[in-house]
mmCIF file of C-alpha atoms and ligand atoms in Angstrom:
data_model
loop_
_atom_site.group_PDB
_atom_site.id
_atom_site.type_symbol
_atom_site.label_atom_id
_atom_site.label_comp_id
_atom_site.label_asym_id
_atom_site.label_seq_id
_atom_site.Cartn_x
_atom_site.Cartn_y
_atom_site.Cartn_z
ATOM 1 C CA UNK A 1 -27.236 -20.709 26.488
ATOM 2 C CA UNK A 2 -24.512 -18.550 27.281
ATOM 3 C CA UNK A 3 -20.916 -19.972 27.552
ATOM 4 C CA UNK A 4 -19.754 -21.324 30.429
ATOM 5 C CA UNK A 5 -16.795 -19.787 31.900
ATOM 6 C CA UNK A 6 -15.658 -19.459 35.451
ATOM 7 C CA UNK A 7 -12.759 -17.645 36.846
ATOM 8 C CA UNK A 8 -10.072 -18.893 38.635
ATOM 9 C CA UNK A 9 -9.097 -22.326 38.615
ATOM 10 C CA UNK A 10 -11.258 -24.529 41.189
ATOM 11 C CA UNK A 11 -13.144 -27.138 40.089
ATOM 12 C CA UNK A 12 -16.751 -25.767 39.278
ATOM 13 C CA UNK A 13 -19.980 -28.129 38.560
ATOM 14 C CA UNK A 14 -23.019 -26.815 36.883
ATOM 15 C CA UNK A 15 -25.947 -28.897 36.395
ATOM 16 C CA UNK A 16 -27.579 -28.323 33.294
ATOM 17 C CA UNK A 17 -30.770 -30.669 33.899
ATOM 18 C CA UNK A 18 -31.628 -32.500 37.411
ATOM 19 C CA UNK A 19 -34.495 -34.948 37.845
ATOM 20 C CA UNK A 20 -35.067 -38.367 39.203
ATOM 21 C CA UNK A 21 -33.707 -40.303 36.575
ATOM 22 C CA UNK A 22 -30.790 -38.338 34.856
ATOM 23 C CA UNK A 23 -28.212 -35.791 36.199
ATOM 24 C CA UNK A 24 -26.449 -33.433 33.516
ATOM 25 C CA UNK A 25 -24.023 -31.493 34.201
ATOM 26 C CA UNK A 26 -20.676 -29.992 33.190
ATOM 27 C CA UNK A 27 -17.608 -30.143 35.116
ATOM 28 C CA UNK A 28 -15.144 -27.333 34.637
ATOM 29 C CA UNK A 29 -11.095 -27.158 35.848
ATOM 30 C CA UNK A 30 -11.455 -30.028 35.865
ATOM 31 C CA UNK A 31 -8.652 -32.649 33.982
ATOM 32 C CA UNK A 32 -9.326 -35.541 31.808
ATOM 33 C CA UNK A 33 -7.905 -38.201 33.538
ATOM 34 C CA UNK A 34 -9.627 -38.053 36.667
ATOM 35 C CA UNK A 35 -12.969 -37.011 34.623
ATOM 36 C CA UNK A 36 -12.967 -39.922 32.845
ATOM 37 C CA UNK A 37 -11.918 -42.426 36.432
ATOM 38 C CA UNK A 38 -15.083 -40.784 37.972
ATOM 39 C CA UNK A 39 -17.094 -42.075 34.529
ATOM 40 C CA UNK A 40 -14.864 -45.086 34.969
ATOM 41 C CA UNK A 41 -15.731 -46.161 38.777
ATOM 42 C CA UNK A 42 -19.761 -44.803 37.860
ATOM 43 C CA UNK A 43 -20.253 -47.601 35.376
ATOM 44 C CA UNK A 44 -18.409 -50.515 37.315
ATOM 45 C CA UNK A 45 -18.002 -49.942 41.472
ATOM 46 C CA UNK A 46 -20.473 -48.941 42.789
ATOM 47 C CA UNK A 47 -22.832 -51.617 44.504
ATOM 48 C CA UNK A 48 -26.392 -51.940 43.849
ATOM 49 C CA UNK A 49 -28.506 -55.204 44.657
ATOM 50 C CA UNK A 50 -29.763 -57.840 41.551
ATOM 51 C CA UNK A 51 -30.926 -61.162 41.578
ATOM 52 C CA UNK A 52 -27.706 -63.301 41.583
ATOM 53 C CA UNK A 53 -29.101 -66.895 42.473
ATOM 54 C CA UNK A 54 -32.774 -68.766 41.566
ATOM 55 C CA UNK A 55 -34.396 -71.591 43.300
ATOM 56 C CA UNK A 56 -36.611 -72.768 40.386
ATOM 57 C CA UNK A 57 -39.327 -74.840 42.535
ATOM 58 C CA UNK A 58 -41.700 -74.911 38.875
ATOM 59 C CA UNK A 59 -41.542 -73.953 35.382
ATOM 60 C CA UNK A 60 -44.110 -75.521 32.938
ATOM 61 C CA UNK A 61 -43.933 -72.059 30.462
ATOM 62 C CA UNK A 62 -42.203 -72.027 27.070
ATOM 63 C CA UNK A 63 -39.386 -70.075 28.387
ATOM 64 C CA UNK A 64 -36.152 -71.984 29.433
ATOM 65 C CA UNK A 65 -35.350 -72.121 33.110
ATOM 66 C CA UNK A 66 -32.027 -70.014 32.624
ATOM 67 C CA UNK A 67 -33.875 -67.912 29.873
ATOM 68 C CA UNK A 68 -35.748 -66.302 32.746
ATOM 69 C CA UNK A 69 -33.486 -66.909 35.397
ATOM 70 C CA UNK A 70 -31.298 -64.373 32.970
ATOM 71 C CA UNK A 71 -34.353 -62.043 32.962
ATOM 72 C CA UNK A 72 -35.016 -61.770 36.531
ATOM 73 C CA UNK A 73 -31.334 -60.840 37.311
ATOM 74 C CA UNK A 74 -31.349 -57.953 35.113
ATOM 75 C CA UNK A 75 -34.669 -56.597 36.763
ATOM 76 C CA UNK A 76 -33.659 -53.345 38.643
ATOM 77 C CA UNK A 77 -33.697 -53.745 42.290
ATOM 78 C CA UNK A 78 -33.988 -51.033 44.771
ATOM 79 C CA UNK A 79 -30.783 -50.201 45.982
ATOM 80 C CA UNK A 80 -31.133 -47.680 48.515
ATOM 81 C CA UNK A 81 -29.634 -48.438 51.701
ATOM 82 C CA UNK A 82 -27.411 -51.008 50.201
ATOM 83 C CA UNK A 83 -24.969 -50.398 52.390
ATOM 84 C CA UNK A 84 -26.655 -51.704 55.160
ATOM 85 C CA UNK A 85 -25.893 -55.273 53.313
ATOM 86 C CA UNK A 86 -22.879 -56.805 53.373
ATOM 87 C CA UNK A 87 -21.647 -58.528 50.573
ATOM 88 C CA UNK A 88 -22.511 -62.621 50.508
ATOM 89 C CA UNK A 89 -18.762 -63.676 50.156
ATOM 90 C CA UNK A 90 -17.963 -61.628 53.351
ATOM 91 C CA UNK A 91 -21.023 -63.283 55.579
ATOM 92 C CA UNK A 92 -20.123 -65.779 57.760
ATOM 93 C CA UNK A 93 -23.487 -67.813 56.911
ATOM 94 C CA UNK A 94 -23.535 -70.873 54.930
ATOM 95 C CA UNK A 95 -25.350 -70.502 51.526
ATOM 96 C CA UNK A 96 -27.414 -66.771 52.131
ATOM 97 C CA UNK A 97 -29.338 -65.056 54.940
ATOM 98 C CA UNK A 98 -30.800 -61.961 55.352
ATOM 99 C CA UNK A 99 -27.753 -59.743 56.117
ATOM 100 C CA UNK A 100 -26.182 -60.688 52.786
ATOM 101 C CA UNK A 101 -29.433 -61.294 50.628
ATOM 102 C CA UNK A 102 -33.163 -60.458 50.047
ATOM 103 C CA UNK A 103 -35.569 -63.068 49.147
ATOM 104 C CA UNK A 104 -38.009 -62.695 46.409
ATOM 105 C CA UNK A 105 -40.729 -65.128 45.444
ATOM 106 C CA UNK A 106 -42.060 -65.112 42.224
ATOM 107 C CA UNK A 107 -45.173 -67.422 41.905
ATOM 108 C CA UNK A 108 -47.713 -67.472 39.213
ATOM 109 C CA UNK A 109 -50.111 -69.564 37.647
ATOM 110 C CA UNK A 110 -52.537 -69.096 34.222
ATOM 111 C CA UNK A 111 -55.840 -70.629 34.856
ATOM 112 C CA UNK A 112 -57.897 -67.992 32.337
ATOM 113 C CA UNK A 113 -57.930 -68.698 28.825
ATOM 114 C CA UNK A 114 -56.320 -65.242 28.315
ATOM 115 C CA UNK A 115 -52.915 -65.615 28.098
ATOM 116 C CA UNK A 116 -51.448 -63.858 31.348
ATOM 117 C CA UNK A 117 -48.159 -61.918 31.458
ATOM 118 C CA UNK A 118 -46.054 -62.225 34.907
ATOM 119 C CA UNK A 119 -44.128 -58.542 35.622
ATOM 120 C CA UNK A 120 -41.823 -57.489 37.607
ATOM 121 C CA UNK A 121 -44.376 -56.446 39.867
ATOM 122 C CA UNK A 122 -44.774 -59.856 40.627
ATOM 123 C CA UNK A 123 -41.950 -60.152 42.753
ATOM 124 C CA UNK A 124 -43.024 -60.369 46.426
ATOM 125 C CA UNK A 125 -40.438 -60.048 48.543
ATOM 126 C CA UNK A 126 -40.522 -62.757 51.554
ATOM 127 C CA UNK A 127 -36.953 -62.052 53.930
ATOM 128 C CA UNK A 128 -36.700 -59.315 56.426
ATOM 129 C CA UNK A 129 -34.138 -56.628 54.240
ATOM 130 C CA UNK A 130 -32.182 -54.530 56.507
ATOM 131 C CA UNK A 131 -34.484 -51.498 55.426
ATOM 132 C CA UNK A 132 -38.016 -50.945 53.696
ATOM 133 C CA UNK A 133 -36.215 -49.836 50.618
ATOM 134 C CA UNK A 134 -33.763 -52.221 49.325
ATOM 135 C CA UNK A 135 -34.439 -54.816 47.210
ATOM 136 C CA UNK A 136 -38.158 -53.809 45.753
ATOM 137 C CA UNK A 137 -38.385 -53.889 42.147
ATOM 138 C CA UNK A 138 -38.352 -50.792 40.357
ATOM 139 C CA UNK A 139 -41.380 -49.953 38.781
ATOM 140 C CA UNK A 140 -41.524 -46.282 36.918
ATOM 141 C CA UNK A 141 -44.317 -47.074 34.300
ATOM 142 C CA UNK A 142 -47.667 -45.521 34.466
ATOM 143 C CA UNK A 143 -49.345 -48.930 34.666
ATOM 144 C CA UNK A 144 -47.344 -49.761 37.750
ATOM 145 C CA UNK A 145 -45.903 -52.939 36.364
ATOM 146 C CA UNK A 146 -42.549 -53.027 35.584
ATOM 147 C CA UNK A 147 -40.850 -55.132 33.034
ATOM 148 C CA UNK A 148 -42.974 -58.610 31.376
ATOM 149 C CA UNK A 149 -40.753 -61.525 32.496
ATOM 150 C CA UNK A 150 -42.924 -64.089 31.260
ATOM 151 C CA UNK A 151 -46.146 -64.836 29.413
ATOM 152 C CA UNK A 152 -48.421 -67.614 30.789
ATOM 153 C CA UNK A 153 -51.053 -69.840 28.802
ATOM 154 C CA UNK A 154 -53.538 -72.079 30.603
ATOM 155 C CA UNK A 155 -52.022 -74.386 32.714
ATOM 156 C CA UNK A 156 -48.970 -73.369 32.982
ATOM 157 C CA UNK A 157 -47.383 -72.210 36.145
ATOM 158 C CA UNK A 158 -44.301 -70.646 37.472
ATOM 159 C CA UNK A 159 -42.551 -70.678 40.848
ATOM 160 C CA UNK A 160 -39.511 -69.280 41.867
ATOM 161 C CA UNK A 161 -37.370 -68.113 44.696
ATOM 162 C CA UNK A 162 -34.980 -65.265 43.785
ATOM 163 C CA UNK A 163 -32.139 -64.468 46.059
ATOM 164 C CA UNK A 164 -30.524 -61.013 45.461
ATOM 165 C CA UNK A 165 -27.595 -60.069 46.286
ATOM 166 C CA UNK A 166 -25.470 -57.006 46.355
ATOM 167 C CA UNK A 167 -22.508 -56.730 43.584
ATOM 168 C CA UNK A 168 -21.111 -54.323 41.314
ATOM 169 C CA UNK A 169 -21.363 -53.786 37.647
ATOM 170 C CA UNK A 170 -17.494 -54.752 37.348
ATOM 171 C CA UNK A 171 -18.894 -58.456 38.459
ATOM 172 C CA UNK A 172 -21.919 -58.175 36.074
ATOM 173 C CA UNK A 173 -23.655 -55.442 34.470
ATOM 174 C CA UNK A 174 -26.166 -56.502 36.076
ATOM 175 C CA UNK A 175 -25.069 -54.940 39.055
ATOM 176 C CA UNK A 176 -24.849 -51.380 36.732
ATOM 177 C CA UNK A 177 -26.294 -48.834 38.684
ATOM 178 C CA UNK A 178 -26.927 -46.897 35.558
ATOM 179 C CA UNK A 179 -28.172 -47.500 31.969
ATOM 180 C CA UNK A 180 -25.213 -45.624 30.750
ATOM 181 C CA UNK A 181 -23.410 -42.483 31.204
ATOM 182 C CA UNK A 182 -22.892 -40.004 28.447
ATOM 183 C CA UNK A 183 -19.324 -38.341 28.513
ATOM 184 C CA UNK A 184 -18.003 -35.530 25.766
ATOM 185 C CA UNK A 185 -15.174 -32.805 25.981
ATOM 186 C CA UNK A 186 -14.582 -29.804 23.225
ATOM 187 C CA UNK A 187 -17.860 -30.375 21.499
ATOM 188 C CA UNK A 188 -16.384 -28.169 18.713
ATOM 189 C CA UNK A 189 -13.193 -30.680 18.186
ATOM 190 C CA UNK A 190 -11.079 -27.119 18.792
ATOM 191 C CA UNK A 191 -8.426 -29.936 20.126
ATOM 192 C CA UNK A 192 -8.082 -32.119 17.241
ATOM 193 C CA UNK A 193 -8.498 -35.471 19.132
ATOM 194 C CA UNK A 194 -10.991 -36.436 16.758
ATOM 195 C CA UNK A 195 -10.514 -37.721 13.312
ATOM 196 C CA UNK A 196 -13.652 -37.506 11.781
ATOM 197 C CA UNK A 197 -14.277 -40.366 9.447
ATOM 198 C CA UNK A 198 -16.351 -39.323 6.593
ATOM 199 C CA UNK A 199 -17.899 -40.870 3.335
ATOM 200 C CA UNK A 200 -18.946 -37.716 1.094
ATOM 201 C CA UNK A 201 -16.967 -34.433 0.701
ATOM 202 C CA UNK A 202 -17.591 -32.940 3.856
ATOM 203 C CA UNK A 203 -17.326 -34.455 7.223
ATOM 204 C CA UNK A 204 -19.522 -31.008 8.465
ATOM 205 C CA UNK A 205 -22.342 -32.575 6.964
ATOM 206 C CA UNK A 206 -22.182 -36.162 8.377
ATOM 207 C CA UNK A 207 -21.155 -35.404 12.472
ATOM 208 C CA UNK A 208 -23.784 -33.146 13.506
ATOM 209 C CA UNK A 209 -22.628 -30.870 15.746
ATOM 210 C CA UNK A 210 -24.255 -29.723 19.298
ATOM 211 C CA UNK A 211 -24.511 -26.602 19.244
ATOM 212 C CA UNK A 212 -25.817 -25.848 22.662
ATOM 213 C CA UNK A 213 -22.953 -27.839 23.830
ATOM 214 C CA UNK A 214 -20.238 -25.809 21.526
ATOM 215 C CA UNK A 215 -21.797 -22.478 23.049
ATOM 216 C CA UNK A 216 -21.269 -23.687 26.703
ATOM 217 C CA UNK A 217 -18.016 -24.773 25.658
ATOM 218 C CA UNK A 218 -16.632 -21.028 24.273
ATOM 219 C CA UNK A 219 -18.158 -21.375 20.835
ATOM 220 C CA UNK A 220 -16.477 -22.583 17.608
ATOM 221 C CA UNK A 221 -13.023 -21.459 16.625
ATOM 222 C CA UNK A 222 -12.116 -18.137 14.561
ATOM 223 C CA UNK A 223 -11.653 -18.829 11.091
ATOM 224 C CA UNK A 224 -7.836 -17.254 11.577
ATOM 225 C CA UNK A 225 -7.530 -18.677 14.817
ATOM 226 C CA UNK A 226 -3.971 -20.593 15.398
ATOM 227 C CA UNK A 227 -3.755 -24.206 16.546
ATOM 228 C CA UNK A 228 -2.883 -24.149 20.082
ATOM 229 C CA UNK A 229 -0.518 -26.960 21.038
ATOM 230 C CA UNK A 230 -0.651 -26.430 24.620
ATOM 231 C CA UNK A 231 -4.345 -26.825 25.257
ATOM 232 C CA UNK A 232 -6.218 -29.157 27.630
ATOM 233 C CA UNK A 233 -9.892 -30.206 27.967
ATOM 234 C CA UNK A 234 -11.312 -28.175 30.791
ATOM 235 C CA UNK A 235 -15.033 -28.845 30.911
ATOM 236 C CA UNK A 236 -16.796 -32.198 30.801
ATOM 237 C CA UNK A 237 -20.328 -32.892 29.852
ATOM 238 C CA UNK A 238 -21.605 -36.028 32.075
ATOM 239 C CA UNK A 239 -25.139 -37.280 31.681
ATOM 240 C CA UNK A 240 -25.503 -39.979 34.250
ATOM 241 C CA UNK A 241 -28.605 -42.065 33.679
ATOM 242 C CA UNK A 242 -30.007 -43.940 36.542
ATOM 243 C CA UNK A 243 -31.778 -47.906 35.884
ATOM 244 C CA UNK A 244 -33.652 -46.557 38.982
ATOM 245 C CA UNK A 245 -32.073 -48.422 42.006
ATOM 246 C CA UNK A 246 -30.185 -45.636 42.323
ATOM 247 C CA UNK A 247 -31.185 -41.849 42.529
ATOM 248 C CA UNK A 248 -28.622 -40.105 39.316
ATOM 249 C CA UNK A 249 -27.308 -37.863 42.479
ATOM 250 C CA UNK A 250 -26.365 -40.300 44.596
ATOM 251 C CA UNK A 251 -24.556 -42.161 42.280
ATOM 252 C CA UNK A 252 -22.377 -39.647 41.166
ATOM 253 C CA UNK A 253 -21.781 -38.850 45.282
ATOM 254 C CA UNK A 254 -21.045 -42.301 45.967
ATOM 255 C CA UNK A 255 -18.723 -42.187 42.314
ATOM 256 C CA UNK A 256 -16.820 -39.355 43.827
ATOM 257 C CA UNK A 257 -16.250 -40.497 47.317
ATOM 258 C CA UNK A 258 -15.283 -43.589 45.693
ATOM 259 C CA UNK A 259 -12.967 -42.684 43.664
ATOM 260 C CA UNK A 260 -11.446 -40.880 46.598
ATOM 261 C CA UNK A 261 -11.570 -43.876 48.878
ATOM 262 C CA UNK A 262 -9.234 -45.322 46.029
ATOM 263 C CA UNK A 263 -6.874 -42.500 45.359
ATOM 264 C CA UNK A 264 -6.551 -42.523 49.350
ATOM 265 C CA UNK A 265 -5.713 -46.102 49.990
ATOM 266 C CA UNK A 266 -2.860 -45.707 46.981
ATOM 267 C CA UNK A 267 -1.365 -42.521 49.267
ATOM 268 C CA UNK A 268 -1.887 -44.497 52.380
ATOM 269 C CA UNK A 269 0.111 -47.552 50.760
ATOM 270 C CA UNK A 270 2.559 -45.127 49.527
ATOM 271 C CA UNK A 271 3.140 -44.307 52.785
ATOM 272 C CA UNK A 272 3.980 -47.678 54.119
ATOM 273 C CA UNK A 273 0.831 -48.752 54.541
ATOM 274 C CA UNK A 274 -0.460 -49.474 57.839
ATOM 275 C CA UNK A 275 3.080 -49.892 59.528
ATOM 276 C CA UNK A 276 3.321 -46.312 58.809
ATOM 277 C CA UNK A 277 3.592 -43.761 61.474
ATOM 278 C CA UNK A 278 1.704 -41.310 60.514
ATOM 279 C CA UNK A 279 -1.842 -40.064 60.803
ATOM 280 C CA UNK A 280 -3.656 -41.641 57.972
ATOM 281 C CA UNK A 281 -7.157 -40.675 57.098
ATOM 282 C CA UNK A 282 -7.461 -36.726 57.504
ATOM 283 C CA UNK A 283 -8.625 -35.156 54.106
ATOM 284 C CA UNK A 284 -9.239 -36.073 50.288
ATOM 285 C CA UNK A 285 -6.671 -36.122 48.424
ATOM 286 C CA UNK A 286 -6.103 -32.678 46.344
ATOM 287 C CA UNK A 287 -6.766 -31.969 42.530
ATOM 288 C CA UNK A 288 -5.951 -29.229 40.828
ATOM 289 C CA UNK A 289 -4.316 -27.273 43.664
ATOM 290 C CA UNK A 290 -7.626 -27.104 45.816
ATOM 291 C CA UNK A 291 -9.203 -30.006 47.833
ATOM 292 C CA UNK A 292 -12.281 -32.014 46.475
ATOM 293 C CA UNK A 293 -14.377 -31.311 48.958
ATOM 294 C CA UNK A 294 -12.987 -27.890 50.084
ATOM 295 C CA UNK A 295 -13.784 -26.246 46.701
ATOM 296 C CA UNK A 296 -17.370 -24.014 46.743
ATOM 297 C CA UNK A 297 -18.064 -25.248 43.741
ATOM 298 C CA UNK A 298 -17.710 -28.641 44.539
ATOM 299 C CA UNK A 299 -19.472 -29.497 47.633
ATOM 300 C CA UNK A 300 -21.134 -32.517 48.229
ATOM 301 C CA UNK A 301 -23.660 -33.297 49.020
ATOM 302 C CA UNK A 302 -23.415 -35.721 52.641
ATOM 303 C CA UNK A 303 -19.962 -34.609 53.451
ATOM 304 C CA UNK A 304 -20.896 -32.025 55.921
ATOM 305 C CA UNK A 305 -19.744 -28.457 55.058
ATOM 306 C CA UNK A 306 -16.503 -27.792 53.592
ATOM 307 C CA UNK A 307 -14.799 -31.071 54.931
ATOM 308 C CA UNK A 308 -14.747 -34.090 53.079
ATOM 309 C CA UNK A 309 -15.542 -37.450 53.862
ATOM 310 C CA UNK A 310 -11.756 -37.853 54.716
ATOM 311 C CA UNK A 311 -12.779 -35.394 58.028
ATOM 312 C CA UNK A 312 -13.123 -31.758 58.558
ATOM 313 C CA UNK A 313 -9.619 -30.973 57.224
ATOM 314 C CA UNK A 314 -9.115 -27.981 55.235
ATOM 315 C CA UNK A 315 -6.977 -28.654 52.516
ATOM 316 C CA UNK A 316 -4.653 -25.909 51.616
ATOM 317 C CA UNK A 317 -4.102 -25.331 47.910
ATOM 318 C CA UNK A 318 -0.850 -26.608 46.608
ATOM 319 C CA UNK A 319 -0.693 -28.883 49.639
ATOM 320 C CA UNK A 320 -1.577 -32.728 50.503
ATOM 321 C CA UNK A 321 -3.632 -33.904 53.066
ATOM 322 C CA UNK A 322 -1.199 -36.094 53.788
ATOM 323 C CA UNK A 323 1.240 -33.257 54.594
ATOM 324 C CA UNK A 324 4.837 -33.491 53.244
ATOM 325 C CA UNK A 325 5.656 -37.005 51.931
ATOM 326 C CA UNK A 326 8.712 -38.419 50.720
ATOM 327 C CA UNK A 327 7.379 -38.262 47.398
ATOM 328 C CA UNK A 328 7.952 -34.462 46.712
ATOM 329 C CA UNK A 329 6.362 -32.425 49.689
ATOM 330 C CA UNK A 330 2.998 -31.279 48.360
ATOM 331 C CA UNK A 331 3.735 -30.790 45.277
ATOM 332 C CA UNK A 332 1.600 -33.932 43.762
HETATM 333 ZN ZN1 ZN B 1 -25.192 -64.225 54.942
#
């Protein structure tokens, strides 16, 4: 593949592979630290549904009662439309209902004399969720079964009532919305923040290097070339990974406008908060001289356009959507 270079200095996104379970892409002009926050608030904020509490009614198998309880709350659960639930510490209802939980019942019992495995699959869900989506197992294998939770013999029987509720992966990694999220800058090590630990003569030989990667990323160095002291990581490789509750697009959307929603609420507290008298809540904080969601390159998805999430602002490059602030005009 050729090498990836794009002019100017807005933030670009190519996708190198799309489908329904990864998204990999590289991010270019872009800068490390907020790179690595998106990665950061990927992984741990944003909230799916898993099973968080079990009503074991039976259990005669050989597996513990917490043994499985563990397994059943790291099944993937549907978490599309999530955020039509509210979370269960913010409900006003006692224990759970169905605006902060979904019900699932799992109930099975071996009467064969083959021994009979109990799947994810098995979960029936019982409460009325706030949409047809949320909460279903995920089931991707060709048999249609999902993961084995338990394995019956004759006579034995399990019954249990699973509540699920909606979390994030910060809580539990449980609550992960994806596997795990691959992350590299300067393939070719060009800025020396990698000392390679090696056994033999050669650390060539023991950290294979990608090439496709080192191509998109400007190729390897000259022989001759000088050290250059001055140079940042511009392009980021993300491979987001998806446990299926998720689609790999929508979490990194709901990453980014995350992320935003955070690096807003620290401007609006700068500020002064809500005793502030000034109009809070017009655009996305700026990066890199352009606005997130104003750059071509860099439209999501969902946010309508140009504008961001923040409203239709058009964000000026240089300045803040927050116009001039105490803290330096729009210079930050
Ligand atoms: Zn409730």
């Amino acid at each position: 593949m050729d090498s990836y270079d794009v002019e100017g200095s807005n933030i670009h996104v190519r996708f190198l592979e799309a489908n329904p379970t990864r998204a990999n892409f590289i991010i270019q002009n872009f800068n490390l630290e907020t790179a690595n926050s998106l990665r950061r608030y990927m992984l741990a904020e944003i909230p799916t549904v898993a099973i968080d509490l079990v009503e074991v009614l039976d259990n005669t198998s050989v597996l513990a009662d917490e043994f499985i309880c563990h397994r059943l709350g790291l099944i993937p659960l549907n978490s599309r439309g999530v955020e039509e639930l509210i979370y269960s510490r913010d409900c006003d209802c006692e224990n759970y209902c169905d605006q902060c939980s979904i019900t699932l019942e799992l109930n099975a019992k071996c009467e064969g004399d083959e021994i009979m495995r109990v799947y994810a699959r098995d979960l029936v869900l019982v409460s009325n969720p706030p949409n047809d989506q949320v909460g279903q197992p995920v089931i991707t294998d060709e048999d249609r079964q999902g993961s084995c939770i338990v394995k019956l013999r004759r006579g034995q029987a399990i019954h249990m009532r699973c509540i699920a509720k909606k979390g994030i992966a910060k809580e539990h990694a449980k609550w992960a919305p994806s596997a795990a999220i691959g992350f590299e800058y300067d393939p070719a090590n060009k800025l020396h923040h990698l000392d390679l630990w090696f056994e033999g003569d050669d650390p060539k030989q023991e950290w294979p290097v990608d090439e496709e990667r080192v191509n998109l990323d400007g190729g390897h160095p000259a022989e001759d070339e000088p050290f250059n002291y001055d140079a940042v990581p511009q392009r980021f490789f993300m491979d987001v990974e998806t446990v299926g509750g998720l689609d790999p697009d929508q979490i990194v959307n709901r990453g980014i406008k995350g992320l935003q929603q955070k690096l807003a609420e620290v401007i609006h507290e700068l500020d002064g908060g809500d005793n502030a008298n000034n109009d809070f809540g017009a655009q996305s904080p700026t990066l890199n001289g352009g606005g997130f969601g104003n750059d071509p390159g860099y439209t999501t998805p969902g946010y309508g356009g140009g504008g961001s999430v923040w409203g239709p602002g058009a964000t000026a490059g240089g300045t803040t959507p927050y116009g001039a602030t105490p803290y330096g005009g729009g210079s930050w």
